[in-house]
PDB file of C-alpha atoms in Angstrom:
ATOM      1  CA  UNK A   4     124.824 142.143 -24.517  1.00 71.00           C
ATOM      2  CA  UNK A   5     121.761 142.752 -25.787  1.00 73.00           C
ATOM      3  CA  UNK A   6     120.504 139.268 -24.365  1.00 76.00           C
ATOM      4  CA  UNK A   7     121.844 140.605 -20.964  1.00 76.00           C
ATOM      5  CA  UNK A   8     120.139 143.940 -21.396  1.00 79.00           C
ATOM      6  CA  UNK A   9     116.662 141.927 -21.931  1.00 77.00           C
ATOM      7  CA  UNK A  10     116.785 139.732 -19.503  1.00 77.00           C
ATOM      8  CA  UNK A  11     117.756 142.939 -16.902  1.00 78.00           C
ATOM      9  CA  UNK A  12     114.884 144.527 -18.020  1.00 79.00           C
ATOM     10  CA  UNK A  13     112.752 141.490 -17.489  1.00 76.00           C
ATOM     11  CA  UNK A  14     114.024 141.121 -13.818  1.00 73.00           C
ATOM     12  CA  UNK A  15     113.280 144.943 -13.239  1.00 72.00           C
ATOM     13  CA  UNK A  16     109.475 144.654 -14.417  1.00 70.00           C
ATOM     14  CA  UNK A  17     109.328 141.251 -12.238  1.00 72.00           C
ATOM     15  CA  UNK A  18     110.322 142.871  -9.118  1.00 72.00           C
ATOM     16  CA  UNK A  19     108.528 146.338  -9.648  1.00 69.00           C
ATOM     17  CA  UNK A  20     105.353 143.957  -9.443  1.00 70.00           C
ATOM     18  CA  UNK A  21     106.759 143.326  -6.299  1.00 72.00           C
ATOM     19  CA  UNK A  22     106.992 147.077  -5.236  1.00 77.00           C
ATOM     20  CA  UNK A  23     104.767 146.313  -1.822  1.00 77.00           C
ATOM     21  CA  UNK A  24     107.669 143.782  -0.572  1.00 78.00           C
ATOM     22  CA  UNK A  25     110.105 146.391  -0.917  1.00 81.00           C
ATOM     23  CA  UNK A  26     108.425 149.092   0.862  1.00 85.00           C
ATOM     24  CA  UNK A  27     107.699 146.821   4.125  1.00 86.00           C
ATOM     25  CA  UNK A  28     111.473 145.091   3.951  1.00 87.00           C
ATOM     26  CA  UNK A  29     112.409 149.038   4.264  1.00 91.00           C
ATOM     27  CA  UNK A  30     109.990 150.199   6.110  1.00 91.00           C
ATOM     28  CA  UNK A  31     110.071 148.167   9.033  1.00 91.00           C
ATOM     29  CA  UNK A  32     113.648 148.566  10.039  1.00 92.00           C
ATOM     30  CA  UNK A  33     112.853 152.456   9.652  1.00 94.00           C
ATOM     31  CA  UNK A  34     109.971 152.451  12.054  1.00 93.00           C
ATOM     32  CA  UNK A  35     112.386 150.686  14.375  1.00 90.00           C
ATOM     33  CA  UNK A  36     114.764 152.709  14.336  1.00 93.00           C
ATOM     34  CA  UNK A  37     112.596 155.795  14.918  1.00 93.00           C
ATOM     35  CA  UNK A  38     110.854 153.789  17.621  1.00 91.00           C
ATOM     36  CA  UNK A  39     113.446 153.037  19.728  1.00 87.00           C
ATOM     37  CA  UNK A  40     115.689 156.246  19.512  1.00 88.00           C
ATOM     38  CA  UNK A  41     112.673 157.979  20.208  1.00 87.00           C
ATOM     39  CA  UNK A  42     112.559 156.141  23.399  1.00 83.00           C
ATOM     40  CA  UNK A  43     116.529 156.287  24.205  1.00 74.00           C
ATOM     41  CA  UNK A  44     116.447 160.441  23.608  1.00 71.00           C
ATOM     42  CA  UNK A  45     113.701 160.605  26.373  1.00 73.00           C
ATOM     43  CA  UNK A  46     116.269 159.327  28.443  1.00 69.00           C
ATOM     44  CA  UNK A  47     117.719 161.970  30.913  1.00 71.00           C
ATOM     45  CA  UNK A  48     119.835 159.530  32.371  1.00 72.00           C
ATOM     46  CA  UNK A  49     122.133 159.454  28.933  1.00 75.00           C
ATOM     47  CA  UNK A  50     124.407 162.480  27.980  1.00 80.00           C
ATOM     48  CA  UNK A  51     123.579 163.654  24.642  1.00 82.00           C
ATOM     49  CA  UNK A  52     127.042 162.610  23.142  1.00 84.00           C
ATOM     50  CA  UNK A  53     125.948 158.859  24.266  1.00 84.00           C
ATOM     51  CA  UNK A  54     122.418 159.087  22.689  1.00 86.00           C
ATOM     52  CA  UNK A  55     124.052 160.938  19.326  1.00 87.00           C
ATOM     53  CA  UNK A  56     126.808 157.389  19.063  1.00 89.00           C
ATOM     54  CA  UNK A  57     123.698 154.788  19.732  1.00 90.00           C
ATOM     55  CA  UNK A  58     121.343 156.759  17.155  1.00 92.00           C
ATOM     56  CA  UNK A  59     124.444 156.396  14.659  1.00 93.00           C
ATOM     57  CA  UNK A  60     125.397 152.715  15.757  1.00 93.00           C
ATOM     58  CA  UNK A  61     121.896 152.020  15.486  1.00 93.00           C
ATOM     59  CA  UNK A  62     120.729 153.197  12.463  1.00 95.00           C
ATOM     60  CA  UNK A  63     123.477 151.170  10.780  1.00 95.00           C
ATOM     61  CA  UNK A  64     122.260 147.890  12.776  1.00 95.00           C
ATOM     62  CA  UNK A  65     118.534 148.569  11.137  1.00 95.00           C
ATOM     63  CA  UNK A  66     120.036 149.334   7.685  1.00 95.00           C
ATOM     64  CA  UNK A  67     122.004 145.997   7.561  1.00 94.00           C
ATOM     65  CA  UNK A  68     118.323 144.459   9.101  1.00 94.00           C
ATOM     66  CA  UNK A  69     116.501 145.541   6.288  1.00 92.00           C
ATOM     67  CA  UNK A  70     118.940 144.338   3.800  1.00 91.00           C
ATOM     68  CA  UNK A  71     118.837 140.515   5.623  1.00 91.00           C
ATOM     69  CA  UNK A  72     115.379 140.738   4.506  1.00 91.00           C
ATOM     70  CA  UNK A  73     116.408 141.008   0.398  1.00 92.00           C
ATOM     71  CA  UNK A  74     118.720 138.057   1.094  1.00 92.00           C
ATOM     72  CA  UNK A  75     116.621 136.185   3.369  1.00 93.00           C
ATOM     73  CA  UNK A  76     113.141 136.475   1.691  1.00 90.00           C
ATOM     74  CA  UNK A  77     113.174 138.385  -1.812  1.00 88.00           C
ATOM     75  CA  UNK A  78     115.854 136.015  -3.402  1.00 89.00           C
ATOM     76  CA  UNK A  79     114.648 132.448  -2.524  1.00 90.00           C
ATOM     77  CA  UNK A  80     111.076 133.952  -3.261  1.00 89.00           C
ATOM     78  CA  UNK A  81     112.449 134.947  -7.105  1.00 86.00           C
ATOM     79  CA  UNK A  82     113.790 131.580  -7.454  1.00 86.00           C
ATOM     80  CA  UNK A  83     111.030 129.450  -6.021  1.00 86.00           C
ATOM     81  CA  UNK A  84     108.941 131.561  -8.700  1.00 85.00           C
ATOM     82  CA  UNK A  85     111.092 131.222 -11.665  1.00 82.00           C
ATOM     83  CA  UNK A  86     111.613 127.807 -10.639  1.00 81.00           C
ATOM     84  CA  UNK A  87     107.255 126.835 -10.375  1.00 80.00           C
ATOM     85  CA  UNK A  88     106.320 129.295 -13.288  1.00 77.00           C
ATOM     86  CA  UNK A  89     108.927 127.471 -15.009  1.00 78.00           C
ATOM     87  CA  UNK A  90     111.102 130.771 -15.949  1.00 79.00           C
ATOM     88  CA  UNK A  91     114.336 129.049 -15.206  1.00 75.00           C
ATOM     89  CA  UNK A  92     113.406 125.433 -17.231  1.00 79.00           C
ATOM     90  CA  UNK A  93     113.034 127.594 -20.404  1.00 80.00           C
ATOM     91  CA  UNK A  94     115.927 129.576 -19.866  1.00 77.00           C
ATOM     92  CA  UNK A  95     117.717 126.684 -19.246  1.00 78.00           C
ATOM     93  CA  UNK A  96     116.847 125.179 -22.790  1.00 77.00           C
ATOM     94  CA  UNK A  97     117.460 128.475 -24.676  1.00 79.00           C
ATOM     95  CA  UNK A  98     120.698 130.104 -26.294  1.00 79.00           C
ATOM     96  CA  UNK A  99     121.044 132.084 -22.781  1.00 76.00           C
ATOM     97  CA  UNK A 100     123.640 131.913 -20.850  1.00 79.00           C
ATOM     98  CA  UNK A 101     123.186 130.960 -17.335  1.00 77.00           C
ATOM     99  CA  UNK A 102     125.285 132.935 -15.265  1.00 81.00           C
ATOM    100  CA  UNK A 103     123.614 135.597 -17.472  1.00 83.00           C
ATOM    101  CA  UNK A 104     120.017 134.822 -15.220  1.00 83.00           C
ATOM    102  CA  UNK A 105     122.084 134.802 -12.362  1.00 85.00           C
ATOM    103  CA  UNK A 106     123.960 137.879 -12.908  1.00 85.00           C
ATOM    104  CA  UNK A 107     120.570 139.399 -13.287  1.00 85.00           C
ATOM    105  CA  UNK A 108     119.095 138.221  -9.723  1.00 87.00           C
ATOM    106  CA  UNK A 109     122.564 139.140  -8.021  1.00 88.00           C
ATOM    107  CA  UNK A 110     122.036 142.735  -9.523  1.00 90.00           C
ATOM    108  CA  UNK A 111     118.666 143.151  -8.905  1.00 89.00           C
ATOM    109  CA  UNK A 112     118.653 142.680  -5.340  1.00 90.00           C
ATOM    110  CA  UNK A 113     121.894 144.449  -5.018  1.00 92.00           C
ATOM    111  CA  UNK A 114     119.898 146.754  -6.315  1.00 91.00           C
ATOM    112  CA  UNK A 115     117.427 146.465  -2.748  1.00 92.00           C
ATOM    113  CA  UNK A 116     120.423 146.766  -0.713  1.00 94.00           C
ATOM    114  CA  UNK A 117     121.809 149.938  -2.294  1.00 94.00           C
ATOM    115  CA  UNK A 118     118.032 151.513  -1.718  1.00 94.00           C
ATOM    116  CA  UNK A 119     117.816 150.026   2.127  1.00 94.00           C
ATOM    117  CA  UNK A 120     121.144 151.638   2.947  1.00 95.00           C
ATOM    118  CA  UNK A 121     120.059 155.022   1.355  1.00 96.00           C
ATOM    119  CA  UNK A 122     116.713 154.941   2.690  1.00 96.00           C
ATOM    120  CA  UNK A 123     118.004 154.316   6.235  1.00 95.00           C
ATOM    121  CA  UNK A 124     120.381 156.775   6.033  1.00 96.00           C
ATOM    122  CA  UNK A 125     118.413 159.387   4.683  1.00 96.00           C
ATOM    123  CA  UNK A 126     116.393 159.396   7.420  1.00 95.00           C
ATOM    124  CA  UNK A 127     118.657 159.295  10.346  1.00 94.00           C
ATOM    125  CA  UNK A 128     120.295 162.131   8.705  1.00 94.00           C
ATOM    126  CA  UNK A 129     117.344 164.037   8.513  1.00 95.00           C
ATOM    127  CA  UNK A 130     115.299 162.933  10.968  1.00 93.00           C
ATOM    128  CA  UNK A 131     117.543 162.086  13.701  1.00 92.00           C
ATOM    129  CA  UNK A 132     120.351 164.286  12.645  1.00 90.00           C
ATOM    130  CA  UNK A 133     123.079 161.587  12.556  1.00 93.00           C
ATOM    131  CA  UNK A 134     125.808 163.639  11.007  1.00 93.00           C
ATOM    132  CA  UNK A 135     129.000 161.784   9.851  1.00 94.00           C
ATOM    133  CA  UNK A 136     131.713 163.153   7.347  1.00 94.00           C
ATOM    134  CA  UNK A 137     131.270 161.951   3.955  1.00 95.00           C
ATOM    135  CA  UNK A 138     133.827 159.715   3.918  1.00 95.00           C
ATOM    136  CA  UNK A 139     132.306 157.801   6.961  1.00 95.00           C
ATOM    137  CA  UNK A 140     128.881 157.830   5.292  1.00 97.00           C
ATOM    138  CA  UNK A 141     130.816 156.024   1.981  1.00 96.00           C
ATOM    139  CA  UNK A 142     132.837 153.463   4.271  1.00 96.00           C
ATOM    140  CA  UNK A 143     129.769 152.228   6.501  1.00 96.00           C
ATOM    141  CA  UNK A 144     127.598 152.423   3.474  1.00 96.00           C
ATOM    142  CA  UNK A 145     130.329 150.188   2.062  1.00 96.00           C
ATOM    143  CA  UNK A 146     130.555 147.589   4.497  1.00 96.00           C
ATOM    144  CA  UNK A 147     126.832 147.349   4.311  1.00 96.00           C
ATOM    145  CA  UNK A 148     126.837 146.468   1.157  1.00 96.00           C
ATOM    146  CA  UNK A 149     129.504 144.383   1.093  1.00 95.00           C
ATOM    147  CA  UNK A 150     128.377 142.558   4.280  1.00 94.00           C
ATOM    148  CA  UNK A 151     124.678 142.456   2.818  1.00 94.00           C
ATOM    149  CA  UNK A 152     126.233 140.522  -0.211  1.00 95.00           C
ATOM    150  CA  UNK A 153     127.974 137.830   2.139  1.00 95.00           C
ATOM    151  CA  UNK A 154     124.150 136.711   2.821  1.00 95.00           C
ATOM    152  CA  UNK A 155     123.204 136.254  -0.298  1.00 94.00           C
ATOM    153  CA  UNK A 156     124.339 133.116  -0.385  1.00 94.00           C
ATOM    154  CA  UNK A 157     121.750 132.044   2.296  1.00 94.00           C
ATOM    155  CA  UNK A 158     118.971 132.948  -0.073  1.00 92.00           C
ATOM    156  CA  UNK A 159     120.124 130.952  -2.536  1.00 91.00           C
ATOM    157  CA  UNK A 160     120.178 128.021   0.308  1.00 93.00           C
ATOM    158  CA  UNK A 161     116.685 128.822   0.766  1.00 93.00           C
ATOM    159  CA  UNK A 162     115.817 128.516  -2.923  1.00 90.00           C
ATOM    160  CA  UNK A 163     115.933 125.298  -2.958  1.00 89.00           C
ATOM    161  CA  UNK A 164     113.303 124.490  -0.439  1.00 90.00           C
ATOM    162  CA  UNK A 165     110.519 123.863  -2.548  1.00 86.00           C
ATOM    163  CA  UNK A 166     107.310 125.059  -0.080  1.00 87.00           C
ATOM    164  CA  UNK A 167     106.419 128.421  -0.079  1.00 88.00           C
ATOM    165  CA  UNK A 168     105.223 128.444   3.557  1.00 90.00           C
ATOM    166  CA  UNK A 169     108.630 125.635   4.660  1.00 92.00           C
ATOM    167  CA  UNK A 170     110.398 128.773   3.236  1.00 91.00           C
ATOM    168  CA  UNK A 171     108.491 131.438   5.015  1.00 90.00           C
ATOM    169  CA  UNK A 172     109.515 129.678   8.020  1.00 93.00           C
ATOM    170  CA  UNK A 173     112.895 128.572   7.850  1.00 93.00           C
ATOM    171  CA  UNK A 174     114.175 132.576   6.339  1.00 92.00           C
ATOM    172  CA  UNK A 175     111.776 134.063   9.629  1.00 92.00           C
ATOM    173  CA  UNK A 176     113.961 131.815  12.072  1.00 93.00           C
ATOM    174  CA  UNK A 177     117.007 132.972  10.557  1.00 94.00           C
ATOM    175  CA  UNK A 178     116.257 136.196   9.799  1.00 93.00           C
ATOM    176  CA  UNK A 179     115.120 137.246  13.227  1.00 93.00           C
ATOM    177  CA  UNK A 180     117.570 135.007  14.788  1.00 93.00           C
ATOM    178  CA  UNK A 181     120.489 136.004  13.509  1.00 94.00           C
ATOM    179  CA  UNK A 182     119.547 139.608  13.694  1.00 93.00           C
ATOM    180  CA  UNK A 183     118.523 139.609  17.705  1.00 92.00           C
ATOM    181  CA  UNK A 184     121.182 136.832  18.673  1.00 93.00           C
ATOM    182  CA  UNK A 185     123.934 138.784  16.462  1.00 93.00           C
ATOM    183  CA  UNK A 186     123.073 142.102  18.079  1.00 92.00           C
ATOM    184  CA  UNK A 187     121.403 143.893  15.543  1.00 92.00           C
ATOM    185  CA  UNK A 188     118.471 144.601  17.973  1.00 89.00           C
ATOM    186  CA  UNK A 189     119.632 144.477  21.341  1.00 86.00           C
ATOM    187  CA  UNK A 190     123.820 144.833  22.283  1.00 86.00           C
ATOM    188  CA  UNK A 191     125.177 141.593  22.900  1.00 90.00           C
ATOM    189  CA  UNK A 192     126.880 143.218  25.515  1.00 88.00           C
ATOM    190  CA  UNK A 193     123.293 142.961  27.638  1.00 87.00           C
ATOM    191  CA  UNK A 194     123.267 139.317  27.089  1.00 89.00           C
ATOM    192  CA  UNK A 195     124.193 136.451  29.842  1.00 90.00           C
ATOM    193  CA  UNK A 196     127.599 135.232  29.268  1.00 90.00           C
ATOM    194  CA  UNK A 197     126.683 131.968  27.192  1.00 90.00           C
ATOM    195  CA  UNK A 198     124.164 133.744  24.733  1.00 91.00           C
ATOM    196  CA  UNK A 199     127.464 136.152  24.329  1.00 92.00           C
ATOM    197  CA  UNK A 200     129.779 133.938  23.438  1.00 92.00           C
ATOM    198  CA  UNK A 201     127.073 131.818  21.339  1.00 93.00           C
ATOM    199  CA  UNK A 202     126.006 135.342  19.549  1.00 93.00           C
ATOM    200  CA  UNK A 203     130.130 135.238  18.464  1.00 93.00           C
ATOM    201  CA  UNK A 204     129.098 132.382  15.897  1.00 94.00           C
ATOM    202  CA  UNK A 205     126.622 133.833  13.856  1.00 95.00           C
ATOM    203  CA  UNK A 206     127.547 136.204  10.756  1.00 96.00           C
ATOM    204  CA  UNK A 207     125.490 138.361  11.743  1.00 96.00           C
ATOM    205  CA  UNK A 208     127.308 139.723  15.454  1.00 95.00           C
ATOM    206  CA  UNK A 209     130.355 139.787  12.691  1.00 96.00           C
ATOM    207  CA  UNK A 210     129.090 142.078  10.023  1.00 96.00           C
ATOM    208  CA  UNK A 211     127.721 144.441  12.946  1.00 95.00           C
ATOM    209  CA  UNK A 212     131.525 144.068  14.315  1.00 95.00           C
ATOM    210  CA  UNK A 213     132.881 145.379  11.073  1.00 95.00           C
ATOM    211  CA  UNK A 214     130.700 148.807  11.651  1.00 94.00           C
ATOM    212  CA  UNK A 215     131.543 148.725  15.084  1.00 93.00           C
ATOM    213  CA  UNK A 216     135.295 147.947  14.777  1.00 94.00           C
ATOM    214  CA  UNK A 217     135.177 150.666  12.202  1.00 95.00           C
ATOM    215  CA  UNK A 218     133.948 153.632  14.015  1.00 93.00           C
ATOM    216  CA  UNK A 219     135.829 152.439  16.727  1.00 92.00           C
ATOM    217  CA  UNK A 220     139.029 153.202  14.292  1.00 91.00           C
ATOM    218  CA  UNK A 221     139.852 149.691  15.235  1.00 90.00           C
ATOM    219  CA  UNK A 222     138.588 147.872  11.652  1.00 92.00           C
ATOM    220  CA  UNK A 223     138.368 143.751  12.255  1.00 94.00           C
ATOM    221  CA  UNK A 224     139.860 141.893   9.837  1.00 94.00           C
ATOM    222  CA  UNK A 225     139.168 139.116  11.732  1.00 95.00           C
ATOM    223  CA  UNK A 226     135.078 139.313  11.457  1.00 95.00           C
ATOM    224  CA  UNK A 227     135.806 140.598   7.745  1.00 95.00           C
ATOM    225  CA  UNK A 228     137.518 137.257   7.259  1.00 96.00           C
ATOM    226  CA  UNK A 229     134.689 135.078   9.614  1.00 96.00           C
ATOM    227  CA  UNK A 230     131.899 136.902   7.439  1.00 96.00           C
ATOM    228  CA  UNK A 231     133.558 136.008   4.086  1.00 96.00           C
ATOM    229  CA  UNK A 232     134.423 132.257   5.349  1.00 96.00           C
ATOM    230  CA  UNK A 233     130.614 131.911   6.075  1.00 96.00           C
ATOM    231  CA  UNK A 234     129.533 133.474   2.665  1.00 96.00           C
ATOM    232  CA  UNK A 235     131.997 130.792   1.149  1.00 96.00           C
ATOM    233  CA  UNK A 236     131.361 127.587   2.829  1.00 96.00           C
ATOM    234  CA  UNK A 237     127.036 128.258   2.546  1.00 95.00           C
ATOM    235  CA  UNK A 238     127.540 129.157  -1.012  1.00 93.00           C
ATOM    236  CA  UNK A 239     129.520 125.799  -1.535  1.00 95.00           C
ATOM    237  CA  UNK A 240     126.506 124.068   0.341  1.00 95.00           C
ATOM    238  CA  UNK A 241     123.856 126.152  -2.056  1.00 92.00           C
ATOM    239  CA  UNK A 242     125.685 124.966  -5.151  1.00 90.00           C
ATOM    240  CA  UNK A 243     126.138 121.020  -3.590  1.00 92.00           C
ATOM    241  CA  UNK A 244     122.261 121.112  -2.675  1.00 90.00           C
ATOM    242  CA  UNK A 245     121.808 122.114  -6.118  1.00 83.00           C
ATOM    243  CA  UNK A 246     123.693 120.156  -7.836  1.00 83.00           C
ATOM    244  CA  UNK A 247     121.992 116.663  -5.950  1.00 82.00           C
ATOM    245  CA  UNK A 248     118.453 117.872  -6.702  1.00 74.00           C
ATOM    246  CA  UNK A 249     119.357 118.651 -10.281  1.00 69.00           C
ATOM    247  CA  UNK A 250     120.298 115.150 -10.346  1.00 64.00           C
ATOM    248  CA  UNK A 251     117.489 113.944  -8.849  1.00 59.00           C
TER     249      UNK A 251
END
């Protein structure tokens, strides 16, 4: 345990050095989301019950954005550095434990998530007065989380590409493509037909499904199911990938 304990507070002094990351993977989504309900409130054409379910609907779509960006970018980054500063070779060839590295990473950007979703909703509580009962502000924060951890395995996809800037590129395509084409951004709803039924593959259209489904006091269990089956099958890939290059 004390191993454990070390190597937690190791991972917690690598990613305060990383403190700027954090801020703009929150702060981005945020400025969104007081961007754009800005502009919807200005709109006389919307009653103010409509305006008060998209600033709610909304602000959950830009808290599960900022949390693609832990899984998307901050993981793969941590394990492209380990893997070049060669973090994870001496680990490997020590008394530690493996899963006891891993365990780390998994909890330190769970860590990210937990602060997105509170960030997020902090201010569209105060700022946009989004007002929820306490047991819907637990639930949704739930699913976030949960959803959030369902990409995780994409990062650790990503980790194996060994370029920084092949990286930077492949998590930016999927990152903002999953989030726009899934409906994060804009309501699949506006899209032509094909782009909807093509947005109904992604993980992403599922997870915002779940939050949808949920307010809607209709919960999916088929997304829930579709967003764990993809969590499954790209960790399986992650671990294959890895597995072949360890070889190598």
């Amino acid at each position: 345990m004390k191993t454990f304990n070390a190597i937690l507070k190791q991972e917690y002094l690598i990613n305060k050095r990383s403190v700027s990351n954090l801020i703009m993977g929150i702060g981005m989504p945020i400025c969104f989301f007081l961007l754009f309900t800005s502009i919807w409130a200005s709109d006389e054409t919307m009653s103010q019950e409509v305006i008060a379910l998209w600033v709610r609907q909304y602000m959950v779509q830009m808290t599960a954005f900022a949390s693609l960006s832990f899984a998307f970018f901050s993981l793969p980054y941590a394990f492209q550095e380990d893997r070049n500063g060669n973090r994870l070779r001496i680990i490997r060839h020590s008394p530690i434990p493996l899963w006891q590295y891993y365990a780390s990473k998994i909890i330190g950007i769970s860590v990210h998530f937990a602060l997105a979703i509170l960030a997020v909703f902090t201010v569209g509580h105060f700022a946009k007065g989004v007002n929820m009962s306490l047991n819907d502000w637990l639930i949704s924060a739930g699913i976030l989380f949960a959803g959030a951890i369902c990409f995780m395995p994409f990062g650790a996809l990503f980790a194996h590409i060994k370029s920084s800037q092949t990286l930077s590129v492949v998590a930016n395509i999927f990152y903002m493509g999953l989030a726009v084409l899934g409906g994060l951004w804009i309501p699949v709803q506006t899209f032509p037909d094909f782009m909807q039924q093509l947005a109904k593959f992604t993980p992403t259209y599922h997870l915002n499904n779940l939050l949808i489904s949920y307010f809607n006091k209709d919960f999916s269990v088929q997304s829930l199911l579709i967003l764990l089956g993809y969590a499954i099958i790209v960790l399986v890939i992650a671990l294959a990938v890895g597995k072949k290059l360890e070889v190598k």
